[in-house]
mmCIF file of C-alpha atoms in Angstrom:
data_model
loop_
_atom_site.group_PDB
_atom_site.id
_atom_site.type_symbol
_atom_site.label_atom_id
_atom_site.label_comp_id
_atom_site.label_asym_id
_atom_site.label_seq_id
_atom_site.Cartn_x
_atom_site.Cartn_y
_atom_site.Cartn_z
ATOM 1 C CA MET A 160 -3.249 4.212 38.448
ATOM 2 C CA ARG A 161 -2.988 1.830 35.996
ATOM 3 C CA ASN A 162 0.121 1.242 33.735
ATOM 4 C CA GLY A 163 -0.255 0.976 29.975
ATOM 5 C CA PHE A 164 -2.748 2.525 27.386
ATOM 6 C CA SER A 165 -6.328 3.052 27.508
ATOM 7 C CA ALA A 166 -8.510 1.762 24.770
ATOM 8 C CA ASP A 167 -8.691 4.894 22.717
ATOM 9 C CA ARG A 168 -4.610 4.878 22.507
ATOM 10 C CA TRP A 169 -4.495 0.963 21.989
ATOM 11 C CA LEU A 170 -7.311 1.578 19.196
ATOM 12 C CA ALA A 171 -5.217 4.705 17.818
ATOM 13 C CA LEU A 172 -1.987 2.672 17.593
ATOM 14 C CA ILE A 173 -3.806 -0.198 15.524
ATOM 15 C CA VAL A 174 -5.451 2.254 13.092
ATOM 16 C CA LEU A 175 -2.021 3.921 12.905
ATOM 17 C CA ALA A 176 -0.574 0.541 12.191
ATOM 18 C CA PHE A 177 -2.789 -0.304 9.322
ATOM 19 C CA ALA A 178 -2.573 2.795 7.834
ATOM 20 C CA LEU A 179 1.150 2.941 7.657
ATOM 21 C CA LEU A 180 0.482 -0.623 6.161
ATOM 22 C CA VAL A 181 -1.949 0.662 3.304
ATOM 23 C CA ILE A 182 0.383 3.637 2.443
ATOM 24 C CA PHE A 183 3.763 2.009 2.478
ATOM 25 C CA VAL A 184 2.957 -1.685 1.879
ATOM 26 C CA TRP A 185 -0.052 -2.522 0.241
ATOM 27 C CA ALA A 186 -0.648 0.476 -2.468
ATOM 28 C CA PRO A 187 2.841 0.289 -3.465
ATOM 29 C CA MET A 188 2.692 -3.517 -3.803
ATOM 30 C CA ASP A 189 -0.478 -3.788 -5.322
ATOM 31 C CA THR A 190 -0.548 -1.032 -7.912
ATOM 32 C CA ASP A 191 1.415 -1.056 -11.207
ATOM 33 C CA THR A 192 1.786 2.736 -11.243
ATOM 34 C CA GLY A 193 2.876 5.401 -8.573
ATOM 35 C CA ILE A 194 0.576 8.320 -7.221
ATOM 36 C CA VAL A 195 1.052 10.360 -10.007
ATOM 37 C CA GLU A 196 2.345 9.283 -13.566
ATOM 38 C CA ARG A 197 3.810 11.848 -16.406
ATOM 39 C CA VAL A 198 2.381 10.485 -19.640
ATOM 40 C CA ARG A 199 3.245 12.257 -22.838
ATOM 41 C CA ARG A 200 3.983 15.655 -20.726
ATOM 42 C CA LYS A 201 0.912 15.123 -19.179
ATOM 43 C CA PHE A 202 0.185 14.102 -15.634
ATOM 44 C CA VAL A 203 -2.241 11.300 -15.003
ATOM 45 C CA ILE A 204 -3.339 9.654 -11.708
ATOM 46 C CA GLY A 205 -1.485 6.515 -10.914
ATOM 47 C CA ASP A 206 -3.167 3.567 -9.273
ATOM 48 C CA ALA A 207 -1.943 4.047 -6.125
ATOM 49 C CA LEU A 208 -3.280 7.560 -5.161
ATOM 50 C CA GLY A 209 -6.468 6.283 -4.252
ATOM 51 C CA PRO A 210 -5.250 3.954 -1.344
ATOM 52 C CA THR A 211 -2.379 6.282 -0.421
ATOM 53 C CA VAL A 212 -5.015 9.234 0.121
ATOM 54 C CA ALA A 213 -7.232 7.234 2.068
ATOM 55 C CA GLY A 214 -4.345 5.907 4.301
ATOM 56 C CA ALA A 215 -3.236 9.368 5.048
ATOM 57 C CA VAL A 216 -6.618 10.306 5.931
ATOM 58 C CA ILE A 217 -6.806 7.349 8.344
ATOM 59 C CA ALA A 218 -3.411 8.058 9.823
ATOM 60 C CA ILE A 219 -4.115 11.820 10.532
ATOM 61 C CA GLY A 220 -7.390 10.221 12.572
ATOM 62 C CA ALA A 221 -5.018 7.704 14.158
ATOM 63 C CA LEU A 222 -2.713 10.571 15.307
ATOM 64 C CA LEU A 223 -5.577 12.790 16.348
ATOM 65 C CA LEU A 224 -6.944 9.955 18.489
ATOM 66 C CA LEU A 225 -3.481 9.496 19.737
ATOM 67 C CA LEU A 226 -3.113 12.837 21.209
ATOM 68 C CA ARG A 227 -6.424 13.198 22.590
ATOM 69 C CA PRO A 228 -6.914 12.505 26.448
ATOM 70 C CA GLY A 229 -7.717 8.990 26.949
ATOM 71 C CA THR A 230 -10.432 7.339 29.101
ATOM 72 C CA ASP A 231 -10.540 4.118 30.383
ATOM 73 C CA ARG A 232 -14.017 3.470 29.652
ATOM 74 C CA ALA A 233 -15.295 -0.058 28.400
ATOM 75 C CA LEU A 234 -17.780 -0.530 25.565
ATOM 76 C CA SER A 235 -21.259 0.265 26.605
ATOM 77 C CA HIS A 236 -24.222 -0.769 24.782
ATOM 78 C CA GLU A 237 -24.937 2.377 23.231
ATOM 79 C CA ASN A 238 -21.531 2.278 21.996
ATOM 80 C CA LEU A 239 -22.527 -1.258 20.191
ATOM 81 C CA LEU A 240 -25.294 0.414 18.523
ATOM 82 C CA TRP A 241 -23.411 3.455 17.154
ATOM 83 C CA ILE A 242 -20.854 0.565 15.975
ATOM 84 C CA VAL A 243 -23.908 -1.170 14.169
ATOM 85 C CA ALA A 244 -25.424 2.186 12.868
ATOM 86 C CA LEU A 245 -22.325 3.210 11.146
ATOM 87 C CA CYS A 246 -21.736 -0.446 9.603
ATOM 88 C CA ALA A 247 -25.130 -0.210 8.465
ATOM 89 C CA LEU A 248 -25.069 3.212 6.818
ATOM 90 C CA PHE A 249 -21.448 2.351 5.529
ATOM 91 C CA ALA A 250 -22.905 -0.436 3.899
ATOM 92 C CA ILE A 251 -25.808 1.363 1.956
ATOM 93 C CA ALA A 252 -23.840 4.340 0.946
ATOM 94 C CA LEU A 253 -21.289 1.917 -0.510
ATOM 95 C CA TRP A 254 -23.922 -0.165 -1.922
ATOM 96 C CA LEU A 255 -25.706 2.994 -3.591
ATOM 97 C CA MET A 256 -22.004 4.148 -4.996
ATOM 98 C CA ARG A 257 -21.694 0.674 -6.548
ATOM 99 C CA TYR A 258 -25.485 -0.001 -7.992
ATOM 100 C CA ALA A 259 -27.172 3.203 -8.567
ATOM 101 C CA GLY A 260 -25.551 3.944 -11.659
ATOM 102 C CA PRO A 261 -26.267 0.707 -13.376
ATOM 103 C CA VAL A 262 -29.801 0.771 -12.051
ATOM 104 C CA ALA A 263 -30.264 4.688 -13.344
ATOM 105 C CA LEU A 264 -29.558 3.139 -16.741
ATOM 106 C CA ALA A 265 -31.209 -0.110 -16.849
ATOM 107 C CA TRP A 266 -33.750 0.663 -19.417
ATOM 108 C CA SER A 267 -30.833 1.769 -21.733
ATOM 109 C CA GLU A 268 -30.265 -0.654 -24.565
ATOM 110 C CA SER A 269 -26.508 -0.274 -24.197
ATOM 111 C CA GLY A 270 -26.578 -0.603 -20.346
ATOM 112 C CA TYR A 271 -24.152 1.366 -17.911
ATOM 113 C CA ARG A 272 -20.983 0.090 -19.222
ATOM 114 C CA PRO A 273 -20.509 2.450 -22.318
ATOM 115 C CA LEU A 274 -22.008 5.299 -20.464
ATOM 116 C CA ARG A 275 -19.764 4.923 -17.119
ATOM 117 C CA ALA A 276 -17.160 7.808 -18.237
ATOM 118 C CA THR A 277 -19.535 10.416 -19.556
ATOM 119 C CA ALA A 278 -21.067 13.060 -17.819
ATOM 120 C CA PRO A 279 -23.721 12.946 -15.860
ATOM 121 C CA TRP A 280 -23.557 9.117 -15.783
ATOM 122 C CA HIS A 281 -20.221 8.525 -13.998
ATOM 123 C CA TYR A 282 -21.444 11.010 -11.347
ATOM 124 C CA ILE A 283 -24.557 8.997 -10.342
ATOM 125 C CA GLY A 284 -23.146 6.829 -7.927
ATOM 126 C CA PHE A 285 -20.364 8.749 -6.258
ATOM 127 C CA LEU A 286 -22.707 11.815 -5.752
ATOM 128 C CA LEU A 287 -25.559 9.423 -4.193
ATOM 129 C CA GLY A 288 -23.700 7.534 -2.128
ATOM 130 C CA GLY A 289 -21.373 10.434 -0.903
ATOM 131 C CA THR A 290 -24.789 12.217 -0.109
ATOM 132 C CA VAL A 291 -26.082 9.616 1.717
ATOM 133 C CA LEU A 292 -22.799 9.182 3.544
ATOM 134 C CA VAL A 293 -22.257 12.590 4.565
ATOM 135 C CA GLY A 294 -25.732 13.363 5.300
ATOM 136 C CA GLY A 295 -26.512 9.857 7.480
ATOM 137 C CA LEU A 296 -23.106 10.637 9.444
ATOM 138 C CA THR A 297 -24.290 14.258 10.235
ATOM 139 C CA GLY A 298 -27.886 12.783 11.217
ATOM 140 C CA LEU A 299 -26.415 9.996 13.304
ATOM 141 C CA ALA A 300 -24.072 12.354 15.014
ATOM 142 C CA LYS A 301 -26.966 15.036 15.578
ATOM 143 C CA ARG A 302 -29.453 12.313 16.294
ATOM 144 C CA LYS A 303 -31.703 13.988 13.751
ATOM 145 C CA LEU A 304 -32.154 14.268 10.146
ATOM 146 C CA SER A 305 -32.211 17.176 7.737
ATOM 147 C CA ILE A 306 -32.387 18.303 4.578
ATOM 148 C CA ARG A 307 -29.568 21.002 4.952
ATOM 149 C CA ASP A 308 -26.994 17.935 5.934
ATOM 150 C CA PHE A 309 -27.819 15.959 2.826
ATOM 151 C CA ALA A 310 -27.459 19.317 0.506
ATOM 152 C CA ILE A 311 -24.004 19.677 2.322
ATOM 153 C CA GLY A 312 -23.056 16.253 1.651
ATOM 154 C CA PHE A 313 -24.297 16.406 -2.022
ATOM 155 C CA ALA A 314 -22.096 19.789 -2.222
ATOM 156 C CA ALA A 315 -19.029 18.085 -0.895
ATOM 157 C CA SER A 316 -19.356 14.915 -2.771
ATOM 158 C CA LEU A 317 -19.927 17.012 -6.045
ATOM 159 C CA VAL A 318 -16.817 19.040 -5.205
ATOM 160 C CA ILE A 319 -14.587 16.012 -4.325
ATOM 161 C CA ALA A 320 -15.789 14.355 -7.771
ATOM 162 C CA LEU A 321 -14.802 17.506 -9.491
ATOM 163 C CA MET A 322 -11.707 17.550 -7.888
ATOM 164 C CA TYR A 323 -10.858 14.091 -9.196
ATOM 165 C CA ASP A 324 -12.511 14.413 -12.467
ATOM 166 C CA LEU A 325 -11.611 17.834 -14.000
ATOM 167 C CA PRO A 326 -7.663 17.767 -13.987
ATOM 168 C CA PHE A 327 -7.764 14.296 -15.247
ATOM 169 C CA ASP A 328 -9.438 13.520 -18.524
ATOM 170 C CA ASP A 329 -8.793 9.767 -18.289
ATOM 171 C CA LEU A 330 -9.867 9.089 -14.736
ATOM 172 C CA ILE A 331 -13.335 7.146 -14.075
ATOM 173 C CA LEU A 332 -14.731 7.941 -10.642
ATOM 174 C CA PRO A 333 -14.736 5.000 -8.334
ATOM 175 C CA PRO A 334 -16.478 2.285 -8.298
ATOM 176 C CA ASN A 335 -17.070 2.869 -12.289
ATOM 177 C CA GLY A 336 -13.625 1.285 -13.238
ATOM 178 C CA ASP A 337 -15.382 -1.885 -11.919
ATOM 179 C CA VAL A 338 -18.756 -1.859 -13.720
#
C-alpha cells in the first residue's frame, strides 16, 4: 500500500487552491467593484462577478474530484489525446466567441463596436462559441457528434446569456466589452 495522495487527489488540491486564489485574491485585487453593486437604487453587476462565479464552479469541481475515490494510474496515450482534444475545442470555442460578432458585421460601414451592446449582435459570439463548446464537449465524451447535442448547447448558451443580460441593462456579454 502506498502512502500519500493519488494523482487525482493532487490534481483536485491544485485546482482547489487555484480556485480559492481566483475567488479571494485575484478577483478582489483586479476589479474596482464588488460582485454586485447598488447604483442609484438599482443593482448592477460588478466586475468581480464573472471571475468569482468561475472560481466557485472550479472549486466545486475540485471538491467533487477530491471526494471521488482515486486511482493510482499514470497518464496514458489516450489521456494525452483527450487533453489535446479538449484544448483544441476550448481554443476554437473561445476564438468563435471573440471573433464571430466582428466577422458577422464586417460588411457594415460602422463595424461591430457600435452595435456590440444591441440585440441580436451581442449574442452572436456568446451563442456560437457556447454552442460549439457544449456540443463539442458532449460529442467528445460520447465519441459521436449529434445535432441534438448542439441544439442543447445552443439552448444552454441562450439561457445563460439571457440570465446575465435580462436583469442588467448595462451589461455587455463577454467578450464584447473588449471588442
